[in-house]
């Protein structure tokens, strides 16, 4: 159980780190990275809940994380495209 | 039949979105068919609901906890009807607005995708499915804001995107905590097992913050005016009328099914206070606005405040039901009225080539149908009889009076007066002297665009004249309070 707690803790720390980058940084790339780090934090926490205490792991969180990654990839691609469009405009 | 009708609401716009993406030349006709099918599906569900009460559907035979369940009750169907009824005139309007323009190529598939996400959101009853639909809704909404390609629109879209993503991640973090504690995502199962533990409170808090950001409750509304104000007119109408309601719908569902009865009263009072702040602040900003579309966008900030007033009133014993009816009716009436306002404002902007209020008077006088639509929608926004907005505000007011929440009564009345302030600012354009200055050159505006705005405004009015059928539908399967 200790390992699972550590995972959860790291997940929360990553979430906060990503959020602070998003708020404090001004460059688009840094903020998009911040968003991704936030997402990774949530994924860590979800993966932790798959922990089955010695029994088979719960597959549902894996499905959720996979879906979450798909969403994160598309959102990142879109954010990058938007950032490029703004650069070109300047 | 329930499965067919509900699948129609999601499958029709999804298929249309793919078709319009692959064959951009075909455009419009497909979109109009898809929106009509959504409306038919919603009406079909209303009939089913009327005959046999609320339904739960396990899609593909896989029920909770492993599968994804859909829930169909009065609230779901009312929201689906709202999407269809607002979507139809907006689609008619957009046919001319985008016409052959380059923006249209992207508008149609994105609008259909947004409608798919919205219908799926209203039908879902599962925490994670809501996350997916929220993201679909958010991403297609941001993409729609960028369509004009102007610098201001791109800046607003970026802010909208980042804020929206943070909102979703807060929500997802809450979902992860709930799953950690109970291993279930389906709301119908969760409502049986959740207890007021610390983990549940933290999870609910995170989810609520995420959803409040997305539904732009003051002071988390900062992204809304620029995004709604700088988008193309049909997109502004869609965003203000429908998209913000999606997140609030989830919040309402969570409020009834997940929030333990042991909720401290202070929480709902704080939510109500934020709503009061939204009403005052949004209205004052609307009164001060210099651009017509920004005025309408700030009016949305103010009107969304009324939705939050529901939370303190829902705890008011037997009056809680009046508050619940009021808030749902408010969502529908505001969707129609605000959609109509943005469409009418778009007509003025297209004709004049700008939307600066100071020099809009000649344009307003040249477009009487659009101004009439704006006026009717304004009646509903101000909450005057006989309009949908009146029925909604009346229910909320009677809940506040009945439960002795005088502070909320004062806020609602002040909000009504303030909204009259900004709406008459626009209406006075019709009556002001243009003076001797030469008439400006006006671009032509299609009759269909003018009538589309009037149609939507008339529906907002009809909601007041013919409220009973809607109220009956709405009350089916609605949670009883008190």
Coordinates of C-alpha atoms in Angstrom, one line a residue:
Chain A
X1 CA 0.0 0.0 0.0
X2 CA 2.9 2.3 0.6
X3 CA 3.9 2.3 -3.0
X4 CA 0.4 3.2 -4.1
X5 CA 0.4 6.1 -1.7
X6 CA 3.7 7.3 -3.1
X7 CA 2.3 7.1 -6.6
X8 CA -0.8 9.1 -5.6
X9 CA 1.3 11.7 -3.8
X10 CA 3.6 12.1 -6.9
X11 CA 0.5 12.4 -9.0
X12 CA -0.8 15.3 -6.9
X13 CA 2.6 17.0 -6.9
X14 CA 2.8 16.8 -10.7
X15 CA -0.7 18.3 -11.0
X16 CA 0.3 21.2 -8.8
X17 CA 3.6 21.7 -10.6
X18 CA 1.8 21.7 -14.0
X19 CA -0.8 24.2 -12.8
X20 CA 1.8 26.6 -11.4
X21 CA 3.7 26.4 -14.7
X22 CA 0.5 27.2 -16.6
X23 CA -0.2 30.2 -14.3
X24 CA 3.4 31.6 -13.8
X25 CA 5.0 31.0 -17.3
X26 CA 4.2 33.2 -20.2
X27 CA 5.6 31.3 -23.2
X28 CA 3.1 29.1 -25.0
X29 CA 5.3 26.1 -25.1
X30 CA 5.9 26.1 -21.4
X31 CA 2.3 26.5 -20.7
X32 CA 1.3 23.6 -23.0
X33 CA 4.0 21.5 -21.2
X34 CA 2.4 22.5 -17.9
X35 CA -1.0 21.3 -19.1
X36 CA 0.6 18.0 -20.1
X37 CA 2.3 17.6 -16.7
X38 CA -1.0 18.3 -15.0
X39 CA -2.6 15.6 -17.1
X40 CA 0.2 13.1 -16.3
X41 CA -0.4 13.8 -12.6
X42 CA -4.1 12.8 -12.9
X43 CA -3.1 9.7 -14.9
X44 CA -0.7 8.6 -12.2
X45 CA -3.5 8.9 -9.6
X46 CA -5.8 6.9 -11.9
X47 CA -3.2 4.2 -12.4
X48 CA -2.8 4.0 -8.6
X49 CA -6.5 3.0 -8.2
X50 CA -5.9 0.0 -10.5
X51 CA -3.8 -1.5 -7.7
X52 CA -5.4 -4.7 -6.6
X53 CA -3.6 -5.5 -3.3
X54 CA -2.0 -8.7 -4.6
X55 CA -4.9 -9.6 -6.8
X56 CA -5.3 -8.9 -10.6
X57 CA -5.2 -5.2 -11.4
X58 CA -8.5 -3.4 -12.2
X59 CA -8.5 -2.8 -16.0
X60 CA -11.0 0.1 -16.0
X61 CA -8.4 2.8 -14.9
X62 CA -6.1 1.6 -17.7
X63 CA -8.9 2.2 -20.2
X64 CA -9.5 5.6 -18.7
X65 CA -5.9 6.6 -18.9
X66 CA -5.6 5.4 -22.5
X67 CA -8.7 7.6 -23.3
X68 CA -7.1 10.4 -21.4
X69 CA -3.9 10.1 -23.3
X70 CA -5.8 10.3 -26.6
X71 CA -7.6 13.4 -25.4
X72 CA -4.3 14.9 -24.2
X73 CA -2.5 14.2 -27.5
X74 CA -5.3 15.9 -29.5
X75 CA -5.6 18.8 -27.2
X76 CA -1.8 19.3 -27.3
X77 CA -1.7 19.2 -31.1
X78 CA -4.5 21.7 -31.2
X79 CA -2.9 24.0 -28.7
X80 CA 0.4 23.9 -30.7
X81 CA -1.4 24.6 -33.9
X82 CA -3.2 27.6 -32.3
X83 CA 0.1 28.9 -30.9
X84 CA 1.7 28.7 -34.4
X85 CA -1.3 30.5 -35.9
X86 CA -0.8 33.3 -33.4
X87 CA 2.9 33.5 -34.1
X88 CA 2.3 33.8 -37.9
X89 CA -0.1 36.6 -37.2
X90 CA 2.4 38.8 -35.4
Chain B
X1 CA -37.6 2.5 -29.1
X2 CA -35.8 4.5 -26.4
X3 CA -32.5 3.2 -27.6
X4 CA -33.2 4.2 -31.2
X5 CA -34.4 7.7 -30.4
X6 CA -31.4 8.4 -28.1
X7 CA -28.9 6.9 -30.6
X8 CA -30.4 9.1 -33.3
X9 CA -29.6 12.2 -31.2
X10 CA -25.9 11.3 -31.1
X11 CA -25.4 9.3 -34.3
X12 CA -27.0 11.8 -36.7
X13 CA -24.8 14.8 -36.0
X14 CA -21.7 12.5 -35.7
X15 CA -22.3 11.0 -39.1
X16 CA -23.0 14.4 -40.5
X17 CA -19.8 15.7 -39.0
X18 CA -17.7 13.0 -40.7
X19 CA -19.6 13.5 -44.0
X20 CA -19.1 17.2 -44.0
X21 CA -15.4 16.8 -43.2
X22 CA -14.9 14.4 -46.1
X23 CA -17.1 16.3 -48.5
X24 CA -17.0 20.0 -47.6
X25 CA -18.7 20.9 -50.9
X26 CA -22.0 19.2 -49.9
X27 CA -22.3 21.3 -46.8
X28 CA -25.3 22.6 -45.4
X29 CA -28.2 20.4 -46.4
X30 CA -26.6 17.5 -44.5
X31 CA -26.3 19.7 -41.3
X32 CA -29.9 20.8 -41.5
X33 CA -31.0 17.1 -41.8
X34 CA -28.9 16.1 -38.9
X35 CA -30.2 18.9 -36.6
X36 CA -33.8 18.0 -37.6
X37 CA -33.0 14.3 -36.7
X38 CA -31.8 15.4 -33.3
X39 CA -35.0 17.3 -32.8
X40 CA -37.0 14.2 -33.9
X41 CA -35.0 12.0 -31.6
X42 CA -35.6 14.3 -28.7
X43 CA -39.4 14.5 -29.5
X44 CA -39.4 10.7 -29.7
X45 CA -37.8 10.5 -26.3
X46 CA -40.4 12.9 -24.9
X47 CA -43.2 10.6 -26.1
X48 CA -41.5 7.6 -24.6
X49 CA -41.0 9.5 -21.3
X50 CA -44.6 10.6 -21.3
X51 CA -45.8 7.0 -21.8
X52 CA -43.5 5.0 -19.6
X53 CA -41.5 7.3 -17.4
X54 CA -37.7 7.7 -16.9
X55 CA -35.4 5.1 -18.6
X56 CA -31.9 3.8 -18.1
X57 CA -30.3 2.2 -21.1
X58 CA -27.3 -0.1 -21.0
X59 CA -25.7 0.4 -24.3
X60 CA -24.8 -2.8 -26.1
X61 CA -26.2 -4.8 -23.2
X62 CA -23.2 -3.8 -21.0
X63 CA -24.6 -2.1 -18.0
X64 CA -22.8 -0.5 -15.0
X65 CA -20.4 -1.0 -13.5
X66 CA -18.4 -2.2 -16.5
X67 CA -20.4 -0.6 -19.4
X68 CA -21.7 2.9 -20.0
X69 CA -25.3 3.7 -19.1
X70 CA -27.5 6.4 -20.5
X71 CA -30.2 8.0 -18.5
X72 CA -33.3 9.5 -19.9
X73 CA -35.6 11.6 -17.7
X74 CA -37.3 14.9 -17.9
X75 CA -34.1 16.9 -17.5
X76 CA -32.3 15.0 -20.2
X77 CA -35.1 15.4 -22.7
X78 CA -35.6 19.0 -22.0
X79 CA -31.9 19.7 -22.6
X80 CA -31.9 17.7 -25.8
X81 CA -35.0 19.6 -27.1
X82 CA -33.2 22.8 -26.1
X83 CA -30.2 21.8 -28.3
X84 CA -32.4 20.9 -31.2
X85 CA -34.6 24.0 -31.0
X86 CA -31.7 26.4 -30.7
X87 CA -29.7 24.4 -33.3
X88 CA -32.2 24.7 -36.0
X89 CA -32.4 28.5 -36.5
X90 CA -28.7 28.7 -35.9
X91 CA -28.1 26.3 -38.8
X92 CA -30.5 28.2 -41.1
X93 CA -28.6 31.4 -40.1
X94 CA -25.2 29.9 -40.7
X95 CA -26.2 28.7 -44.2
X96 CA -26.2 32.3 -45.4
X97 CA -23.6 33.6 -42.9
X98 CA -20.9 31.2 -44.1
X99 CA -22.3 30.6 -47.6
X100 CA -19.3 29.7 -49.8
X101 CA -16.8 31.4 -47.5
X102 CA -13.7 29.5 -46.5
X103 CA -14.7 29.6 -42.8
X104 CA -17.8 27.5 -43.6
X105 CA -15.7 24.5 -44.7
X106 CA -14.5 24.3 -41.0
X107 CA -17.7 25.5 -39.4
X108 CA -20.0 22.7 -40.5
X109 CA -18.1 19.6 -39.4
X110 CA -17.1 21.4 -36.1
X111 CA -20.7 22.5 -35.4
X112 CA -21.9 18.9 -36.0
X113 CA -19.2 17.5 -33.7
X114 CA -20.1 20.0 -31.0
X115 CA -23.8 19.0 -31.3
X116 CA -22.8 15.3 -31.0
X117 CA -20.8 16.0 -27.8
X118 CA -23.6 18.0 -26.3
X119 CA -26.3 15.4 -27.0
X120 CA -24.0 12.6 -25.6
X121 CA -23.3 14.8 -22.5
X122 CA -27.0 15.2 -21.8
X123 CA -27.6 11.4 -22.2
X124 CA -24.7 10.3 -20.2
X125 CA -24.9 9.4 -16.5
X126 CA -21.3 8.4 -15.9
X127 CA -18.5 10.5 -14.5
X128 CA -15.8 9.5 -17.0
X129 CA -18.1 9.7 -20.0
X130 CA -18.8 13.2 -19.0
X131 CA -15.1 14.0 -19.0
X132 CA -14.8 12.7 -22.6
X133 CA -17.9 14.7 -23.8
X134 CA -16.7 17.8 -22.0
X135 CA -13.4 17.6 -23.8
X136 CA -15.1 17.0 -27.2
X137 CA -17.4 19.9 -26.5
X138 CA -14.6 22.2 -25.4
X139 CA -12.2 21.4 -28.2
X140 CA -14.8 21.9 -30.9
X141 CA -16.0 25.1 -29.3
X142 CA -12.5 26.6 -29.2
X143 CA -11.9 25.6 -32.8
X144 CA -15.1 27.4 -33.8
X145 CA -14.0 30.6 -32.0
X146 CA -10.8 30.7 -34.2
X147 CA -12.8 30.6 -37.5
X148 CA -12.6 34.3 -38.2
X149 CA -8.8 34.0 -38.1
X150 CA -8.4 37.5 -36.6
X151 CA -5.8 38.2 -33.9
X152 CA -8.3 39.0 -31.2
X153 CA -10.2 35.8 -31.9
X154 CA -7.0 33.7 -31.8
X155 CA -6.0 35.3 -28.5
X156 CA -9.5 34.7 -27.0
X157 CA -9.5 31.1 -28.3
X158 CA -6.1 30.4 -26.7
X159 CA -7.3 31.6 -23.4
X160 CA -10.5 29.7 -23.7
X161 CA -8.6 26.5 -24.6
X162 CA -6.2 26.7 -21.7
X163 CA -8.9 27.6 -19.2
X164 CA -11.1 24.9 -20.5
X165 CA -8.4 22.2 -20.3
X166 CA -7.6 23.2 -16.7
X167 CA -11.3 23.0 -15.9
X168 CA -11.4 19.5 -17.4
X169 CA -8.3 18.3 -15.6
X170 CA -9.7 19.6 -12.2
X171 CA -12.9 17.6 -13.0
X172 CA -10.9 14.5 -14.0
X173 CA -8.8 14.7 -10.8
X174 CA -12.0 14.6 -8.8
X175 CA -13.2 11.6 -10.8
X176 CA -9.9 9.8 -10.1
X177 CA -10.4 10.4 -6.4
X178 CA -14.0 9.1 -6.5
X179 CA -12.8 6.0 -8.5
X180 CA -10.0 5.5 -6.0
X181 CA -12.6 5.4 -3.2
X182 CA -15.4 3.4 -4.7
X183 CA -14.3 1.8 -8.0
X184 CA -17.5 3.0 -9.7
X185 CA -18.2 5.7 -12.3
X186 CA -21.9 5.3 -12.9
X187 CA -23.9 7.9 -11.1
X188 CA -26.9 5.6 -10.4
X189 CA -24.6 3.2 -8.6
X190 CA -22.5 5.9 -6.9
X191 CA -25.5 7.6 -5.4
X192 CA -26.1 4.4 -3.4
X193 CA -22.6 4.1 -2.0
X194 CA -21.1 7.5 -1.5
X195 CA -20.7 8.7 2.1
X196 CA -19.6 12.1 3.4
X197 CA -15.9 11.2 3.8
X198 CA -13.0 13.6 3.4
X199 CA -12.1 12.0 0.0
X200 CA -15.6 12.6 -1.3
X201 CA -15.6 16.2 -0.2
X202 CA -12.2 16.9 -1.8
X203 CA -13.3 15.1 -5.0
X204 CA -16.6 17.0 -5.2
X205 CA -14.8 20.3 -4.6
X206 CA -12.3 19.6 -7.4
X207 CA -15.1 18.6 -9.8
X208 CA -17.2 21.6 -8.9
X209 CA -14.3 24.0 -9.5
X210 CA -13.6 22.5 -12.9
X211 CA -17.3 22.7 -13.8
X212 CA -17.7 26.2 -12.5
X213 CA -14.7 27.4 -14.6
X214 CA -16.4 25.8 -17.7
X215 CA -19.8 27.2 -16.9
X216 CA -18.1 30.7 -16.4
X217 CA -19.5 31.5 -12.9
X218 CA -18.2 34.8 -11.6
X219 CA -15.2 35.3 -10.9
X220 CA -14.2 32.4 -13.1
X221 CA -15.9 34.0 -16.1
X222 CA -12.8 35.9 -17.3
X223 CA -12.4 33.8 -20.5
X224 CA -16.0 34.2 -21.6
X225 CA -16.6 37.7 -22.9
X226 CA -13.7 37.8 -25.3
X227 CA -14.3 34.3 -26.6
X228 CA -18.1 34.8 -27.1
X229 CA -17.6 38.4 -28.3
X230 CA -15.0 37.7 -31.0
X231 CA -16.4 34.5 -32.5
X232 CA -18.5 34.6 -35.7
X233 CA -22.2 35.3 -34.8
X234 CA -23.6 31.8 -35.2
X235 CA -20.8 30.5 -33.1
X236 CA -21.4 33.1 -30.4
X237 CA -25.0 32.0 -30.3
X238 CA -24.0 28.3 -30.0
X239 CA -21.5 29.1 -27.2
X240 CA -23.7 31.3 -25.1
X241 CA -26.9 29.4 -25.6
X242 CA -25.7 25.8 -25.4
X243 CA -22.0 25.1 -24.5
X244 CA -22.0 26.8 -21.1
X245 CA -25.1 24.9 -20.2
X246 CA -23.4 21.6 -20.7
X247 CA -21.1 22.0 -17.7
X248 CA -23.9 23.4 -15.6
X249 CA -26.0 20.4 -16.4
X250 CA -23.3 18.0 -15.0
X251 CA -23.1 20.2 -11.9
X252 CA -26.9 19.9 -11.4
X253 CA -26.7 16.1 -11.8
X254 CA -23.8 15.8 -9.3
X255 CA -25.7 18.1 -6.9
X256 CA -28.6 15.7 -6.7
X257 CA -26.9 12.4 -6.9
X258 CA -23.5 12.7 -5.4
X259 CA -23.5 15.6 -2.9
X260 CA -24.3 14.1 0.5
X261 CA -27.1 15.6 2.5
X262 CA -24.6 16.6 5.1
X263 CA -23.4 19.5 2.9
X264 CA -22.7 22.5 5.1
X265 CA -25.2 25.3 4.3
X266 CA -22.3 27.7 3.9
X267 CA -21.3 26.1 0.6
X268 CA -24.6 26.7 -1.1
X269 CA -24.6 30.3 0.3
X270 CA -21.1 30.9 -1.2
X271 CA -22.3 29.6 -4.6
X272 CA -25.3 31.9 -4.4
X273 CA -23.1 34.8 -3.5
X274 CA -21.0 34.2 -6.5
X275 CA -24.1 34.1 -8.6
X276 CA -25.2 37.4 -7.1
X277 CA -21.7 38.8 -7.9
X278 CA -22.1 37.6 -11.5
X279 CA -25.5 39.3 -11.9
X280 CA -24.3 42.6 -10.6
X281 CA -20.8 42.6 -12.2
X282 CA -21.9 41.2 -15.5
X283 CA -24.8 43.6 -15.9
X284 CA -22.6 46.6 -15.0
X285 CA -20.0 45.5 -17.6
X286 CA -22.8 45.1 -20.1
X287 CA -24.0 48.6 -19.4
X288 CA -20.5 50.0 -19.9
X289 CA -19.7 47.9 -23.0
X290 CA -18.8 49.9 -26.2
X291 CA -19.3 47.0 -28.6
X292 CA -22.7 45.3 -29.2
X293 CA -21.4 41.7 -29.1
X294 CA -19.4 42.4 -25.9
X295 CA -22.6 43.8 -24.4
X296 CA -24.4 40.6 -25.2
X297 CA -21.5 38.4 -24.0
X298 CA -21.4 40.3 -20.6
X299 CA -25.1 39.8 -20.4
X300 CA -24.4 36.0 -20.5
X301 CA -22.0 36.4 -17.6
X302 CA -24.8 38.1 -15.6
X303 CA -27.5 35.6 -16.6
X304 CA -25.4 32.6 -15.7
X305 CA -25.4 34.1 -12.2
X306 CA -29.1 33.3 -11.9
X307 CA -28.3 29.6 -12.4
X308 CA -26.1 29.7 -9.3
X309 CA -28.8 31.2 -7.2
X310 CA -30.5 27.8 -7.4
X311 CA -28.0 26.3 -4.9
X312 CA -29.0 28.3 -1.8
X313 CA -32.7 28.0 -2.8
X314 CA -32.6 24.3 -3.4
X315 CA -32.3 23.7 0.3
X316 CA -35.5 25.7 1.0
X317 CA -37.7 22.7 1.9
X318 CA -40.9 22.5 -0.1
X319 CA -39.8 25.5 -2.2
X320 CA -36.8 23.6 -3.5
X321 CA -38.9 22.1 -6.3
X322 CA -39.9 25.6 -7.5
X323 CA -36.2 26.5 -7.5
X324 CA -35.3 23.4 -9.5
X325 CA -38.1 24.0 -12.1
X326 CA -37.0 27.6 -12.2
X327 CA -33.4 26.9 -12.9
X328 CA -34.0 24.4 -15.7
X329 CA -36.6 26.7 -17.3
X330 CA -34.0 29.5 -17.0
X331 CA -31.5 27.4 -18.9
X332 CA -33.9 26.8 -21.8
X333 CA -35.3 30.3 -21.9
X334 CA -31.9 31.9 -21.8
X335 CA -30.7 29.6 -24.5
X336 CA -33.4 30.7 -26.9
X337 CA -33.3 34.4 -25.9
X338 CA -29.5 34.7 -25.9
X339 CA -29.2 32.7 -29.1
X340 CA -31.6 35.1 -30.8
X341 CA -29.7 38.1 -29.4
X342 CA -26.4 37.0 -30.8
X343 CA -28.0 36.2 -34.2
X344 CA -29.6 39.7 -34.3
X345 CA -26.4 41.3 -33.2
X346 CA -24.6 39.4 -35.9
X347 CA -27.0 40.8 -38.5
X348 CA -26.3 44.4 -37.4
X349 CA -22.5 43.7 -37.4
X350 CA -22.6 42.2 -40.9
X351 CA -24.6 45.1 -42.3
X352 CA -22.5 47.8 -40.7
X353 CA -19.2 46.0 -40.9
X354 CA -18.6 46.8 -37.2
X355 CA -20.4 46.6 -33.9
X356 CA -19.5 49.9 -32.2
X357 CA -22.6 51.0 -30.4
X358 CA -22.1 54.7 -30.9
X359 CA -22.4 54.6 -34.7
X360 CA -24.9 51.7 -35.0
X361 CA -28.1 53.7 -35.1
X362 CA -28.6 54.0 -38.9
X363 CA -27.9 50.2 -39.2
X364 CA -30.4 49.4 -36.5
X365 CA -33.1 51.5 -38.3
X366 CA -32.4 49.7 -41.6
X367 CA -32.9 46.2 -40.1
X368 CA -36.3 46.4 -38.2
X369 CA -36.8 42.6 -38.2
X370 CA -33.5 42.0 -36.4
X371 CA -34.1 44.8 -33.9
X372 CA -37.6 43.4 -33.3
X373 CA -36.0 40.0 -32.6
X374 CA -33.5 41.6 -30.2
X375 CA -36.4 43.4 -28.4
X376 CA -38.4 40.2 -27.9
X377 CA -35.4 38.3 -26.7
X378 CA -34.7 41.3 -24.4
X379 CA -38.2 40.9 -22.9
X380 CA -37.2 37.3 -21.9
X381 CA -33.8 38.3 -20.6
X382 CA -35.3 41.0 -18.5
X383 CA -37.8 38.4 -17.2
X384 CA -40.9 40.4 -18.2
X385 CA -44.2 38.6 -18.9
X386 CA -45.2 36.9 -21.1
X387 CA -41.9 35.2 -21.8
X388 CA -39.9 32.1 -20.9
X389 CA -37.6 34.2 -18.8
X390 CA -40.5 35.5 -16.8
X391 CA -41.7 31.9 -15.9
X392 CA -38.2 31.0 -14.9
X393 CA -37.5 34.1 -12.8
X394 CA -41.0 33.9 -11.3
X395 CA -40.3 30.3 -10.1
X396 CA -36.9 31.3 -8.6
X397 CA -38.4 34.4 -7.0
X398 CA -41.3 32.5 -5.5
X399 CA -38.8 30.0 -4.1
X400 CA -36.8 32.8 -2.6
X401 CA -39.8 34.6 -1.1
X402 CA -41.4 31.4 0.1
X403 CA -38.3 30.4 2.0
X404 CA -37.6 33.9 3.3
X405 CA -34.4 34.4 1.3
X406 CA -34.9 38.1 1.0
X407 CA -31.3 38.8 0.0
X408 CA -31.8 36.7 -3.2
X409 CA -35.1 38.4 -3.9
X410 CA -33.3 41.8 -3.8
X411 CA -30.5 40.5 -6.1
X412 CA -32.9 39.1 -8.6
X413 CA -34.9 42.3 -8.8
X414 CA -31.8 44.4 -9.0
X415 CA -30.6 42.1 -11.8
X416 CA -33.8 42.6 -13.7
X417 CA -33.5 46.4 -13.5
X418 CA -29.8 46.3 -14.5
X419 CA -30.6 44.1 -17.5
X420 CA -33.3 46.6 -18.6
X421 CA -30.5 49.1 -18.5
X422 CA -28.3 47.4 -21.1
X423 CA -31.1 46.1 -23.3
X424 CA -32.7 49.6 -23.6
X425 CA -29.3 50.9 -24.5
X426 CA -29.5 48.7 -27.6
X427 CA -33.2 49.3 -28.3
X428 CA -32.7 53.1 -28.2
X429 CA -30.6 52.8 -31.3
X430 CA -33.9 52.2 -33.2
X431 CA -35.3 55.5 -32.1
X432 CA -32.3 57.9 -32.0
X433 CA -32.0 60.6 -34.6
X434 CA -29.4 59.7 -37.2
X435 CA -28.9 63.5 -37.9
X436 CA -27.9 65.0 -41.1
X437 CA -24.8 62.8 -41.5
X438 CA -24.7 60.8 -44.7
X439 CA -26.2 57.3 -44.6
X440 CA -23.4 54.7 -44.3
X441 CA -23.1 52.0 -47.0
X442 CA -24.7 48.9 -45.6
X443 CA -23.8 45.4 -46.7
X444 CA -26.9 43.2 -47.6
X445 CA -28.2 40.8 -44.9
X446 CA -30.2 37.8 -46.1
X447 CA -33.8 37.6 -45.2
X448 CA -33.3 34.1 -43.8
X449 CA -30.8 35.4 -41.3
X450 CA -33.2 38.1 -40.1
X451 CA -36.1 35.6 -39.8
X452 CA -33.9 33.0 -38.1
X453 CA -33.2 35.4 -35.2
X454 CA -36.9 36.3 -35.0
X455 CA -37.9 32.7 -34.9
X456 CA -35.6 31.9 -32.0
X457 CA -36.8 35.0 -30.1
X458 CA -40.4 34.0 -30.7
X459 CA -39.7 30.6 -29.2
X460 CA -38.4 32.4 -26.1
X461 CA -41.7 34.2 -25.9
X462 CA -43.7 31.1 -26.6
X463 CA -42.0 29.4 -23.7
X464 CA -43.8 31.9 -21.5
X465 CA -47.2 31.7 -23.2
X466 CA -47.3 27.9 -23.3
X467 CA -45.3 26.8 -20.3
X468 CA -47.3 23.9 -18.9
X469 CA -46.4 21.2 -21.4
X470 CA -42.7 22.0 -20.9
X471 CA -43.1 22.0 -17.1
X472 CA -44.9 18.7 -17.2
X473 CA -42.2 17.1 -19.4
X474 CA -39.5 18.5 -17.2
X475 CA -40.9 17.2 -14.0
X476 CA -40.8 13.5 -15.1
X477 CA -38.2 11.8 -13.0
X478 CA -37.0 15.0 -11.5
X479 CA -35.6 14.6 -8.1
X480 CA -38.0 15.7 -5.4
X481 CA -36.6 18.1 -2.9
X482 CA -37.9 18.6 0.6

